[in-house]
CSV table of N, CA, C and O in Angstrom, one decimal:
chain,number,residue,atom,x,y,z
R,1198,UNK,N,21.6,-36.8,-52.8
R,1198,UNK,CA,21.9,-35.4,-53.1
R,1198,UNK,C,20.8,-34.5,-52.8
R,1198,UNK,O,19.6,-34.9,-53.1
R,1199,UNK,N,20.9,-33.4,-52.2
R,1199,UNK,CA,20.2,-32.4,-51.6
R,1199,UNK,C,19.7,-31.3,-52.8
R,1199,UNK,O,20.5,-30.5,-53.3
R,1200,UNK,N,18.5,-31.4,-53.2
R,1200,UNK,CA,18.4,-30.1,-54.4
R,1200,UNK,C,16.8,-29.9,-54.5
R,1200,UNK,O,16.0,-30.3,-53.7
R,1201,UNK,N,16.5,-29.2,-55.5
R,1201,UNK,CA,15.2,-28.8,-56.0
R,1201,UNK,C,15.5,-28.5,-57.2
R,1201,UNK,O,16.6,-27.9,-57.6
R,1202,UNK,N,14.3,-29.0,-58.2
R,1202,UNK,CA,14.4,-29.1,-59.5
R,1202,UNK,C,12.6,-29.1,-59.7
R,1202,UNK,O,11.8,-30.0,-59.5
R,1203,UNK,N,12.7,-27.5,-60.2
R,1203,UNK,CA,11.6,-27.0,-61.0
R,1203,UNK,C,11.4,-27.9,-62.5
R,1203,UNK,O,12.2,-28.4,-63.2
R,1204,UNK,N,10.4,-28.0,-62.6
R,1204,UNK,CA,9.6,-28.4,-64.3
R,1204,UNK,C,8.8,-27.8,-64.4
R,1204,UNK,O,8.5,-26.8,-63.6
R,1205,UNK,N,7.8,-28.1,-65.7
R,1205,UNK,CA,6.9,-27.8,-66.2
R,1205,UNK,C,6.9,-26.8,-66.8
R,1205,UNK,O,5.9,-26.6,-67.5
R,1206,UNK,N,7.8,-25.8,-67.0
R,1206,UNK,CA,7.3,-24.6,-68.1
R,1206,UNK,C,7.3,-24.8,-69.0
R,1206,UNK,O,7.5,-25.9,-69.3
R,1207,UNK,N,7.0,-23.8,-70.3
R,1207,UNK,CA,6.4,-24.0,-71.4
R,1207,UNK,C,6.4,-22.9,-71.9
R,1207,UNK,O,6.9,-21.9,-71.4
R,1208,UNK,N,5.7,-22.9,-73.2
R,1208,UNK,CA,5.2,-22.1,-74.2
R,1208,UNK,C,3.3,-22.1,-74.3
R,1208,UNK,O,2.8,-22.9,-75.1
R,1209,UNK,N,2.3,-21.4,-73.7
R,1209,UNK,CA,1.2,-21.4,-73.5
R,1209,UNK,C,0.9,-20.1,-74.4
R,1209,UNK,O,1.6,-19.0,-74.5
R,1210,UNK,N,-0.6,-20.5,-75.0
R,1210,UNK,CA,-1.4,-19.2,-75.6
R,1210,UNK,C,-2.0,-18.2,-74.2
R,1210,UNK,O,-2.4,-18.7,-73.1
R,1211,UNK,N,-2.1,-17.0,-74.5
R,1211,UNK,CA,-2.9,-16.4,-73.4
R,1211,UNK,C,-3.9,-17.0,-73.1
R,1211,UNK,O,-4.4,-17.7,-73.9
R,1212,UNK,N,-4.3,-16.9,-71.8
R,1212,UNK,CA,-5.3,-17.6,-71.5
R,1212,UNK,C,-5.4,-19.5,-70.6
R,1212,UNK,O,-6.1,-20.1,-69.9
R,1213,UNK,N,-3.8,-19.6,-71.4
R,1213,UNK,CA,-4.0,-21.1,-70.6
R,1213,UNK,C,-3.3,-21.3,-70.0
R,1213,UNK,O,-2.6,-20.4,-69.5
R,1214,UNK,N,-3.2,-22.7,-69.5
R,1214,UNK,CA,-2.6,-23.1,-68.3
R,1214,UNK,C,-1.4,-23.7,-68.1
R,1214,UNK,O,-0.9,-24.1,-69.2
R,1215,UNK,N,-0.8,-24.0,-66.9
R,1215,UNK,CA,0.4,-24.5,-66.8
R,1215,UNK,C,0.3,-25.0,-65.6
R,1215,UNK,O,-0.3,-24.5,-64.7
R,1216,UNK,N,1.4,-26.4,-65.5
R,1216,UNK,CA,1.4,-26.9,-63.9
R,1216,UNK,C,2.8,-26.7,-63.4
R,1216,UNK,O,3.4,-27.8,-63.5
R,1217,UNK,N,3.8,-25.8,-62.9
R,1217,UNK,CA,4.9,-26.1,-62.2
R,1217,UNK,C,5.3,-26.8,-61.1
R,1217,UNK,O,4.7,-26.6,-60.0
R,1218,UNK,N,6.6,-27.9,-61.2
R,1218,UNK,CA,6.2,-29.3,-60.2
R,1218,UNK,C,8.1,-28.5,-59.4
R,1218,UNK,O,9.0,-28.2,-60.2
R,1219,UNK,N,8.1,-28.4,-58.3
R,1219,UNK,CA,9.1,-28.4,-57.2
R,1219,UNK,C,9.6,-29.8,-56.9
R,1219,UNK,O,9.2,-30.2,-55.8
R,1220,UNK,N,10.2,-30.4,-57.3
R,1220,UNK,CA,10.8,-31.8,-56.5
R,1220,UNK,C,11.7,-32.0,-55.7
R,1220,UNK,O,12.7,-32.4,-56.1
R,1221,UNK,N,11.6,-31.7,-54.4
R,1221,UNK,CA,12.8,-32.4,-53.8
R,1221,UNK,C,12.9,-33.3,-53.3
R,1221,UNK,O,12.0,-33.9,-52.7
R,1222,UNK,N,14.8,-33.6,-53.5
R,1222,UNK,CA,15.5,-34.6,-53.1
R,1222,UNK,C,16.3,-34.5,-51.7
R,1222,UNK,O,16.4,-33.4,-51.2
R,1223,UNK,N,16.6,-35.2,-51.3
R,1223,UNK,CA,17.6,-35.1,-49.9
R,1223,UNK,C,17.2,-34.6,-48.9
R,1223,UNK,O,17.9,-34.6,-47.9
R,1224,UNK,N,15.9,-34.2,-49.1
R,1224,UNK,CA,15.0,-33.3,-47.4
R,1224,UNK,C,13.6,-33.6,-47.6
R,1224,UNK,O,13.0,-33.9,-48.6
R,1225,UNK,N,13.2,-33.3,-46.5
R,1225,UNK,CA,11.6,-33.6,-46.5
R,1225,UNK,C,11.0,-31.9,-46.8
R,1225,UNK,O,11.3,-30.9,-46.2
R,1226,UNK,N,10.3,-32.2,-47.5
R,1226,UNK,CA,9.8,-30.8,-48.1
R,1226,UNK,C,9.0,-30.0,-47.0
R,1226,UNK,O,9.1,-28.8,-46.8
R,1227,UNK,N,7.9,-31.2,-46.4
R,1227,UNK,CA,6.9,-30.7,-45.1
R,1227,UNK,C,7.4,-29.6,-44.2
R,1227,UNK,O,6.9,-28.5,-43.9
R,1228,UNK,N,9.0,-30.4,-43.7
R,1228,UNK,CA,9.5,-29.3,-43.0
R,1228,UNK,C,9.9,-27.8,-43.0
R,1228,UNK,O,10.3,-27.2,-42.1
R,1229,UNK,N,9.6,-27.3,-44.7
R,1229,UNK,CA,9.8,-26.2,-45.3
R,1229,UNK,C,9.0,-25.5,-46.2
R,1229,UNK,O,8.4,-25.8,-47.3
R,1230,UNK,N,9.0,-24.1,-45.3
R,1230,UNK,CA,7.9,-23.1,-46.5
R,1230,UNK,C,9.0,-22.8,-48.0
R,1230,UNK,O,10.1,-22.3,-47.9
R,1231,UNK,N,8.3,-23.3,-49.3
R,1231,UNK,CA,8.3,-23.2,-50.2
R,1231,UNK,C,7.6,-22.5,-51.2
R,1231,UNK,O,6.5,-22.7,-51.6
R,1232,UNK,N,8.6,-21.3,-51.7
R,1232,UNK,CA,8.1,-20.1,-52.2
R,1232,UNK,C,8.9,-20.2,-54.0
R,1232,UNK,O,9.9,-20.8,-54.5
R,1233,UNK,N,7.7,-19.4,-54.6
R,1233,UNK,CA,8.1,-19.7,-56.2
R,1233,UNK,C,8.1,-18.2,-56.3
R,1233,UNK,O,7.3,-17.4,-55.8
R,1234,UNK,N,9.5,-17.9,-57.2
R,1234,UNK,CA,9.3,-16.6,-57.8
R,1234,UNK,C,9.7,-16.2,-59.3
R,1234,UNK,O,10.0,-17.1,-60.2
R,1235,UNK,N,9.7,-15.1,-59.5
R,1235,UNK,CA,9.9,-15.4,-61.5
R,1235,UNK,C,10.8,-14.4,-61.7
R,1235,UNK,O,11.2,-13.8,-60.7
R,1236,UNK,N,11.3,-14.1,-62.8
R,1236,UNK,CA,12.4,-13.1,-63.1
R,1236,UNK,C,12.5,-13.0,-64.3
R,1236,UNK,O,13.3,-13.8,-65.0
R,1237,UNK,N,11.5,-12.1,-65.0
R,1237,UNK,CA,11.3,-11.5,-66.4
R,1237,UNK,C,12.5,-10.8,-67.1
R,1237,UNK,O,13.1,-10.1,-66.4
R,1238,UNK,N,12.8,-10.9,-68.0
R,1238,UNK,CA,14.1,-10.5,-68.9
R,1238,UNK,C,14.2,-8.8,-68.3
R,1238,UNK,O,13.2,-8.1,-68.4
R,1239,UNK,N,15.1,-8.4,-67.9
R,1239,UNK,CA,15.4,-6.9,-67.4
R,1239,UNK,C,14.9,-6.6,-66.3
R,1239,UNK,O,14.8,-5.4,-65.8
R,1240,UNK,N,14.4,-7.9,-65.7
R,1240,UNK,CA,13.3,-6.9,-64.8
R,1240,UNK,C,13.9,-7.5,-63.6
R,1240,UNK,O,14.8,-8.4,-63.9
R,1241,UNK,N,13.6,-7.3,-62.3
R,1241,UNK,CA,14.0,-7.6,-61.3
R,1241,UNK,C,13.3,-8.7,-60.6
R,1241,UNK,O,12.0,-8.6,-60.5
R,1242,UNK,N,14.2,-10.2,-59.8
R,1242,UNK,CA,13.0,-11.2,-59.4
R,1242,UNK,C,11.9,-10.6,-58.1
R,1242,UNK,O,12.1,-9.8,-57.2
R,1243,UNK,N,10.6,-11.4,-58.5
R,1243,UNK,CA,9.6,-11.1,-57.7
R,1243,UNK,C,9.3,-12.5,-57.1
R,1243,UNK,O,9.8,-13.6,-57.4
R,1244,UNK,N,8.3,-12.1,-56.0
R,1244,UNK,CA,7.8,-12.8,-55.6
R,1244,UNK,C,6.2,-13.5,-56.6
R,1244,UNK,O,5.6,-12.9,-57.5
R,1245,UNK,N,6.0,-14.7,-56.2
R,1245,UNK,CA,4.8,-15.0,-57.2
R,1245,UNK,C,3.5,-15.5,-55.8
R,1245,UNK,O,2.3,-15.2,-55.7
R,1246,UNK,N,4.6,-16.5,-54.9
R,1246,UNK,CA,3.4,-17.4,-54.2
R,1246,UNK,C,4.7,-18.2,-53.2
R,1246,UNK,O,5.8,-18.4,-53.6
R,1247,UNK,N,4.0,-18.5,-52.0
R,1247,UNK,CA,4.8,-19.1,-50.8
R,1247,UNK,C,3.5,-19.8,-50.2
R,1247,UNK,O,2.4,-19.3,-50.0
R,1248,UNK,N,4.0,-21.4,-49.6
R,1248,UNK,CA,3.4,-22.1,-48.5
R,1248,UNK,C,4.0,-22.4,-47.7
R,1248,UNK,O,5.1,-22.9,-47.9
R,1249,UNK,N,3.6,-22.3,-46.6
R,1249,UNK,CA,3.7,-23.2,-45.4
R,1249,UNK,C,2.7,-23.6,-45.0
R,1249,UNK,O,2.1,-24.5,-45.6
R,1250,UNK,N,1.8,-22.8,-43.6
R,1250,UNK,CA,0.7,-23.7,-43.0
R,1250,UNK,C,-0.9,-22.8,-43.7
R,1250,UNK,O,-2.1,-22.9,-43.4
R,1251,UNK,N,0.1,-22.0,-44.7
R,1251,UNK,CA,-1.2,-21.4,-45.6
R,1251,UNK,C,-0.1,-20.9,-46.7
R,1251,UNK,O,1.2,-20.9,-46.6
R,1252,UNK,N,-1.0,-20.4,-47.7
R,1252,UNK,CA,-0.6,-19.9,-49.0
R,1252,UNK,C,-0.9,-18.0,-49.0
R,1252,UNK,O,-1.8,-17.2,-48.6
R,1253,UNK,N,0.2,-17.8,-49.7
R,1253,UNK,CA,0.3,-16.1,-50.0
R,1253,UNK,C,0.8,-16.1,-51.2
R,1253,UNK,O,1.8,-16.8,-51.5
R,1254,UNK,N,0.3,-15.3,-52.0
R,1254,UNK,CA,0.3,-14.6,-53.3
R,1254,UNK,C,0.5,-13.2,-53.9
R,1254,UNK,O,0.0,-12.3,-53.2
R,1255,UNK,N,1.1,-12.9,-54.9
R,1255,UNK,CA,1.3,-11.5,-55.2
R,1255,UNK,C,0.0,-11.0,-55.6
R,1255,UNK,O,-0.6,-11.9,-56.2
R,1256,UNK,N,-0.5,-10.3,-55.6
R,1256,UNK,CA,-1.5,-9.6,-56.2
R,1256,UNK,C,-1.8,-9.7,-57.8
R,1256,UNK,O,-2.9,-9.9,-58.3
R,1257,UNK,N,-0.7,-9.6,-58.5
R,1257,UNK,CA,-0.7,-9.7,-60.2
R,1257,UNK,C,-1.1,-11.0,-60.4
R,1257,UNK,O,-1.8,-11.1,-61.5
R,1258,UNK,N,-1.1,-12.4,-59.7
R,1258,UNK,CA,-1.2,-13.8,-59.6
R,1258,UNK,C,-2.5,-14.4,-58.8
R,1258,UNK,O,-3.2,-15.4,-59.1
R,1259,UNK,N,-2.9,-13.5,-57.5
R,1259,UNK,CA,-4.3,-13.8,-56.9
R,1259,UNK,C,-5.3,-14.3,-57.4
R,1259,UNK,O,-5.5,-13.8,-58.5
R,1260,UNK,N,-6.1,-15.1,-57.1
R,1260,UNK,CA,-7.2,-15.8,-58.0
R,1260,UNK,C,-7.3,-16.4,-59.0
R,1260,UNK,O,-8.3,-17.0,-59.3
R,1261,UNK,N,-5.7,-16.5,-60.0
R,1261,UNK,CA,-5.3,-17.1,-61.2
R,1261,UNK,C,-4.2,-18.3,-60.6
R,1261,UNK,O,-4.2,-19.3,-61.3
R,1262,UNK,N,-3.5,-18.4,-59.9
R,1262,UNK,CA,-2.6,-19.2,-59.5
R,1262,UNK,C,-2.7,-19.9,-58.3
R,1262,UNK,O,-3.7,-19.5,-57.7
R,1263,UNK,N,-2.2,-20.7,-57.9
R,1263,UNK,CA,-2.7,-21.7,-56.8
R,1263,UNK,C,-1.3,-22.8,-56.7
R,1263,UNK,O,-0.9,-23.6,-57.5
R,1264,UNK,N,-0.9,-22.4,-55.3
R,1264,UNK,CA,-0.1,-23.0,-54.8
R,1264,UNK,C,0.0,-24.4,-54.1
R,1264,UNK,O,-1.1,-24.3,-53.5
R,1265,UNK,N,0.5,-25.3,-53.8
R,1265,UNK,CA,-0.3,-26.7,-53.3
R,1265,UNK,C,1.5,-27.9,-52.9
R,1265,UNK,O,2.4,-28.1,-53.7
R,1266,UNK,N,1.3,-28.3,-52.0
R,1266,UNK,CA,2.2,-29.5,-52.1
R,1266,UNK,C,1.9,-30.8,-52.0
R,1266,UNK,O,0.9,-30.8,-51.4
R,1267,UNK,N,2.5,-32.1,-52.3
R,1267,UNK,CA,2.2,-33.3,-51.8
R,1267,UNK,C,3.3,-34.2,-51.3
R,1267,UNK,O,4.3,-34.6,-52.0
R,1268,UNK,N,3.0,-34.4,-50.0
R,1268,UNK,CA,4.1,-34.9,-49.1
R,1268,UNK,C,4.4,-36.3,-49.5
R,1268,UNK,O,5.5,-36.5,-49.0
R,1269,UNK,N,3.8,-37.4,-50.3
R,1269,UNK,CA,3.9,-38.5,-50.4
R,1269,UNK,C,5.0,-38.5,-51.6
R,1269,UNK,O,5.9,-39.3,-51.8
R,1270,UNK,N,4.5,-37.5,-52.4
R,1270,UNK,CA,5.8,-37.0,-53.8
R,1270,UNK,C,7.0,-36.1,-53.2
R,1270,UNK,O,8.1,-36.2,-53.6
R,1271,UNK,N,6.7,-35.4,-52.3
R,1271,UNK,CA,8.2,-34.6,-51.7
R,1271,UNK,C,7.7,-33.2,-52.9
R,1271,UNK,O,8.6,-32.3,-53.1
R,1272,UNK,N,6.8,-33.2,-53.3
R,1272,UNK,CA,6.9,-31.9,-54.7
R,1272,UNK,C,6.0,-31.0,-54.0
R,1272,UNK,O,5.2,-31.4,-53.2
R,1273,UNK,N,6.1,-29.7,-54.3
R,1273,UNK,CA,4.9,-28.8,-54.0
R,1273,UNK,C,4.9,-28.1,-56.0
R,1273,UNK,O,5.7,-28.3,-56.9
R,1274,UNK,N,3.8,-27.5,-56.0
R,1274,UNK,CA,3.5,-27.0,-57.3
R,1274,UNK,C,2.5,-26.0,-57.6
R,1274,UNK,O,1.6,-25.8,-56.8
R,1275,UNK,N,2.7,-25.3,-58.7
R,1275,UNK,CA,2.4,-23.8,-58.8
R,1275,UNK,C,1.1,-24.4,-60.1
R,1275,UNK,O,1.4,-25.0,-61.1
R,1276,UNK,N,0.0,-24.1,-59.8
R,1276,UNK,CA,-0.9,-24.4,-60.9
R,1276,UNK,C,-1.1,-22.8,-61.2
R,1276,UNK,O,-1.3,-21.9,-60.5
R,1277,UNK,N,-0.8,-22.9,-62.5
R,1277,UNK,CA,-1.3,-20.7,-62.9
R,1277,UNK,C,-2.5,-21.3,-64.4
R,1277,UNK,O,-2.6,-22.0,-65.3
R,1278,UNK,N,-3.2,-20.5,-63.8
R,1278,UNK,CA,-4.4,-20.3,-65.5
R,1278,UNK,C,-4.6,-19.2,-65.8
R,1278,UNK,O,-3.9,-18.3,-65.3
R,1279,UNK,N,-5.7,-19.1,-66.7
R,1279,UNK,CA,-5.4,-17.6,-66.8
R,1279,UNK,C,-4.1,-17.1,-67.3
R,1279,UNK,O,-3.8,-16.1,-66.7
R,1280,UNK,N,-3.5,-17.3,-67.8
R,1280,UNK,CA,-1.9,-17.0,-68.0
R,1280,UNK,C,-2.3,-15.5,-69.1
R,1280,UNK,O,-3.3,-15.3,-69.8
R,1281,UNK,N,-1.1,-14.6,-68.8
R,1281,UNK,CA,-1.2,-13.5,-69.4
R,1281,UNK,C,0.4,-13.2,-69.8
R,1281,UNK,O,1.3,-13.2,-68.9
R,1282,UNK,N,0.5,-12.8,-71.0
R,1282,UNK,CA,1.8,-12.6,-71.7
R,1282,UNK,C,2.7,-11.8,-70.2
R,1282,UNK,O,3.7,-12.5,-69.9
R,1283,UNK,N,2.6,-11.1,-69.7
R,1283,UNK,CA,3.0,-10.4,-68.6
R,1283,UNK,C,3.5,-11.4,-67.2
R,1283,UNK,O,3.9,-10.9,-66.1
R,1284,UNK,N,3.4,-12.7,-67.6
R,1284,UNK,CA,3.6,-13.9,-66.7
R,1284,UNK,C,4.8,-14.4,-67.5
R,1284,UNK,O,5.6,-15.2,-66.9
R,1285,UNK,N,5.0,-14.0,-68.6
R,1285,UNK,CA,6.6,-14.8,-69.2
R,1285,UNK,C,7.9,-14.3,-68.4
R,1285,UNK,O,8.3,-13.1,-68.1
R,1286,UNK,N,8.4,-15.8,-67.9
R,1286,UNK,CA,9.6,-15.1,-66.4
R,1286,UNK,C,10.0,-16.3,-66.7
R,1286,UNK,O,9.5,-17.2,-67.4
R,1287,UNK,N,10.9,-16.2,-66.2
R,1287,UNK,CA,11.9,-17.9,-65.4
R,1287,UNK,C,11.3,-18.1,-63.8
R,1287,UNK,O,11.6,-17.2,-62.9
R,1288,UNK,N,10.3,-19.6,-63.5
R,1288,UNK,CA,10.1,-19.7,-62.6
R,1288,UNK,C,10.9,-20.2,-61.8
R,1288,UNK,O,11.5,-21.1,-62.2
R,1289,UNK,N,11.1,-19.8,-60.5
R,1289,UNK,CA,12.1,-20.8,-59.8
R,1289,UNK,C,11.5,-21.1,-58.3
R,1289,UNK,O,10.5,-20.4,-57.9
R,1290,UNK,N,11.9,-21.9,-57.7
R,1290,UNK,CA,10.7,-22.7,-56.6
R,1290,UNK,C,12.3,-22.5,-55.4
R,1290,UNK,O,13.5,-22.5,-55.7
R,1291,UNK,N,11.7,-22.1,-53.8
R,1291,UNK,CA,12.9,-22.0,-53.3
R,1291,UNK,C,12.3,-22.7,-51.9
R,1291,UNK,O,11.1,-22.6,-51.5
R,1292,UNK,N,13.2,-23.3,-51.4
R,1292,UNK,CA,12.9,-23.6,-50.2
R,1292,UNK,C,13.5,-23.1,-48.4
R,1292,UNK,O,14.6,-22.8,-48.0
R,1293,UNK,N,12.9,-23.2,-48.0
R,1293,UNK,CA,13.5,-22.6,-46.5
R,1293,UNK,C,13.3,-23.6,-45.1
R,1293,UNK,O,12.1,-23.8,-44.8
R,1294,UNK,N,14.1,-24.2,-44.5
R,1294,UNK,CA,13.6,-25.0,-42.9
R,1294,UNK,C,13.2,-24.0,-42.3
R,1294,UNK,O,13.8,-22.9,-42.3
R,1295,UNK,N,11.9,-24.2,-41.5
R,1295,UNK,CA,11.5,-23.4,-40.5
R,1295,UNK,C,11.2,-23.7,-39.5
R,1295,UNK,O,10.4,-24.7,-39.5
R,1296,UNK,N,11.6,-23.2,-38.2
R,1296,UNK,CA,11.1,-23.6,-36.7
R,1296,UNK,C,11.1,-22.6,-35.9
R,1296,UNK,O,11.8,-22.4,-34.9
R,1297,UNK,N,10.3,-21.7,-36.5
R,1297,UNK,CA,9.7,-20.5,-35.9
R,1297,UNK,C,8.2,-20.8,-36.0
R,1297,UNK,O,7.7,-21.4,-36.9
R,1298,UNK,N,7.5,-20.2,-34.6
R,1298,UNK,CA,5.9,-20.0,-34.9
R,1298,UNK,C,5.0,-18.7,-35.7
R,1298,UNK,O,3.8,-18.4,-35.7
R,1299,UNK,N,6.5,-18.1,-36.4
R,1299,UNK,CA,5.7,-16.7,-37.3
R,1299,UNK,C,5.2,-18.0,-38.3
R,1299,UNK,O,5.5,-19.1,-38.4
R,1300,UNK,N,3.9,-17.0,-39.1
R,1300,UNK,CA,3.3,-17.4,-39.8
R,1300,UNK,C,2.9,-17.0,-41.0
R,1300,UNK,O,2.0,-17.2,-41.8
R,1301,UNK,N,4.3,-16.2,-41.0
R,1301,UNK,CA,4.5,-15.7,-42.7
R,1301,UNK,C,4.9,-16.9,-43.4
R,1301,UNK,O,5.2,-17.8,-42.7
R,1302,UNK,N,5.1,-17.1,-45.1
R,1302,UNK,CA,5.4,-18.0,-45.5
R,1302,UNK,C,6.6,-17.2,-46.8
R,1302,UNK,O,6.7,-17.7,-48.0
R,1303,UNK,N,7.1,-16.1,-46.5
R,1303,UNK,CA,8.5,-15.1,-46.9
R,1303,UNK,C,9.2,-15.5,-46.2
R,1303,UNK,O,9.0,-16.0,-45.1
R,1304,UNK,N,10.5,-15.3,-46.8
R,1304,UNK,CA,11.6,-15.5,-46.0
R,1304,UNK,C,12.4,-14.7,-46.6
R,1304,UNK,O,12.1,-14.3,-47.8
R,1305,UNK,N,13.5,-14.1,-45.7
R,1305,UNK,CA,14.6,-13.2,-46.2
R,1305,UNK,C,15.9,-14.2,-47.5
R,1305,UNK,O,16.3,-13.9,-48.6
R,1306,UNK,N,15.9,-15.2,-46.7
R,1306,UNK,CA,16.7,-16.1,-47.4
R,1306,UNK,C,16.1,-17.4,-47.7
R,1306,UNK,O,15.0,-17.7,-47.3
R,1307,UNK,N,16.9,-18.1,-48.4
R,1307,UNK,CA,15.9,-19.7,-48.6
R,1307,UNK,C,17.5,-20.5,-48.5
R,1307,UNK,O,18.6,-20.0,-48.9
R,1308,UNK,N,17.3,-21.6,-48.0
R,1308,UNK,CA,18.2,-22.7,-48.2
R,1308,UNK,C,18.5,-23.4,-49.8
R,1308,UNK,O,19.6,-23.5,-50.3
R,1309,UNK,N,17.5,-23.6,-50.2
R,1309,UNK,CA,17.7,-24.6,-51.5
R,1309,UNK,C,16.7,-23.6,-52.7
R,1309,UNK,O,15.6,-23.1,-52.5
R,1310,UNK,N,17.3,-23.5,-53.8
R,1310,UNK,CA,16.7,-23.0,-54.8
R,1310,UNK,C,16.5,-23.9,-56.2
R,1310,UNK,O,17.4,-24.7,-56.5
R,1311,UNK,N,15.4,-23.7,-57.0
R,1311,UNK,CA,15.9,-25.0,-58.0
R,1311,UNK,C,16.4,-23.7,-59.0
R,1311,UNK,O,16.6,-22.5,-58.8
R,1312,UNK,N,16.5,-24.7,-60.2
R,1312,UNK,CA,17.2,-23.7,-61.5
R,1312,UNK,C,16.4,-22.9,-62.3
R,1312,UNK,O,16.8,-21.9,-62.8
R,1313,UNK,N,15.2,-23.4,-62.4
R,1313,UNK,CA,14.5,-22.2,-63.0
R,1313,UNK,C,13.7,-22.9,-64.0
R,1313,UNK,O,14.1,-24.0,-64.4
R,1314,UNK,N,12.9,-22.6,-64.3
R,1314,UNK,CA,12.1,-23.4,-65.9
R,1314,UNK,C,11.1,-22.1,-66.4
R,1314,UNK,O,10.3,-21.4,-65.8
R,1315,UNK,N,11.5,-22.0,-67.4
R,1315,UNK,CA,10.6,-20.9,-68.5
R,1315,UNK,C,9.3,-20.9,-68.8
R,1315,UNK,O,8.7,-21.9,-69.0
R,1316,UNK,N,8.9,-20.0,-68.9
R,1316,UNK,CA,7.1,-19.8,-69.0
R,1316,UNK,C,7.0,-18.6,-69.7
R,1316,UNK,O,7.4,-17.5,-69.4
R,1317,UNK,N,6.4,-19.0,-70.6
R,1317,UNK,CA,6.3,-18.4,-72.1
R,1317,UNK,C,5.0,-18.2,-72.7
R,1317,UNK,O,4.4,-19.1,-73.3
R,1318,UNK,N,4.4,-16.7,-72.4
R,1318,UNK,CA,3.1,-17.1,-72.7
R,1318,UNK,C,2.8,-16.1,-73.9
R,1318,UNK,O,3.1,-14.9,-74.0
R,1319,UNK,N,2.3,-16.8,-74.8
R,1319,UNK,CA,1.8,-15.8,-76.0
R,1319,UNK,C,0.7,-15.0,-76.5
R,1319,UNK,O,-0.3,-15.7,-76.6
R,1320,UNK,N,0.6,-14.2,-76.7
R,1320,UNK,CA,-0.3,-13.5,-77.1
R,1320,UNK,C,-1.2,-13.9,-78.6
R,1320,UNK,O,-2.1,-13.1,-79.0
């Protein structure tokens, strides 16, 4: 079966941390930039962080979050520290095949999305 299945969210105090794990099944991940975004209650989804043959970040996330995959697990994963109440969203991890030499790691569309996992940070 072909999917992506986000974990790891939680309930964290300001200030700490969290590991979000991307798993996929049915494809090789390598072959795909893999981008995580969030979607806060009323608010509209954003972008958070995307890899391929490098990592990009939103500015609100830069320096506090860190994007990373491992090919032997098939997962990529979003380490965030620093967490700030302003980070509580539904994360969701998306994936895209690419065989283009751009070297953005956005995409207009993505192939496979997982479901989302909660990140809950408290003040």
């Amino acid at each position: 079966q072909v999917q992506l299945v986000a974990s790891g969210g939680g309930l964290v105090q300001f200030g700490g941390s969290l590991r979000l794990s991307c798993a996929a099944s049915g494809f090789t991940l390598d072959y795909y930039a893999v981008a995580w975004f969030r979607q806060a209650p009323g608010k509209e989804r954003e972008r958070v962080s995307c890899i391929r043959h490098a990592a990009d970040y939103a500015k609100s996330v830069k320096g506090r979050f860190a994007i990373s995959r491992d090919s032997a697990k098939n997962t990529a994963y979003l380490q965030m520290n620093n967490l700030k109440p302003e980070d509580t969203a539904v994360y969701y991890c998306a994936a895209v095949f690419v065989n283009t030499p751009a070297k953005t790691c956005w995409f207009t569309s993505y192939d496979y999305w997982g479901r989302g996992t909660q990140v809950t940070v408290s003040s």
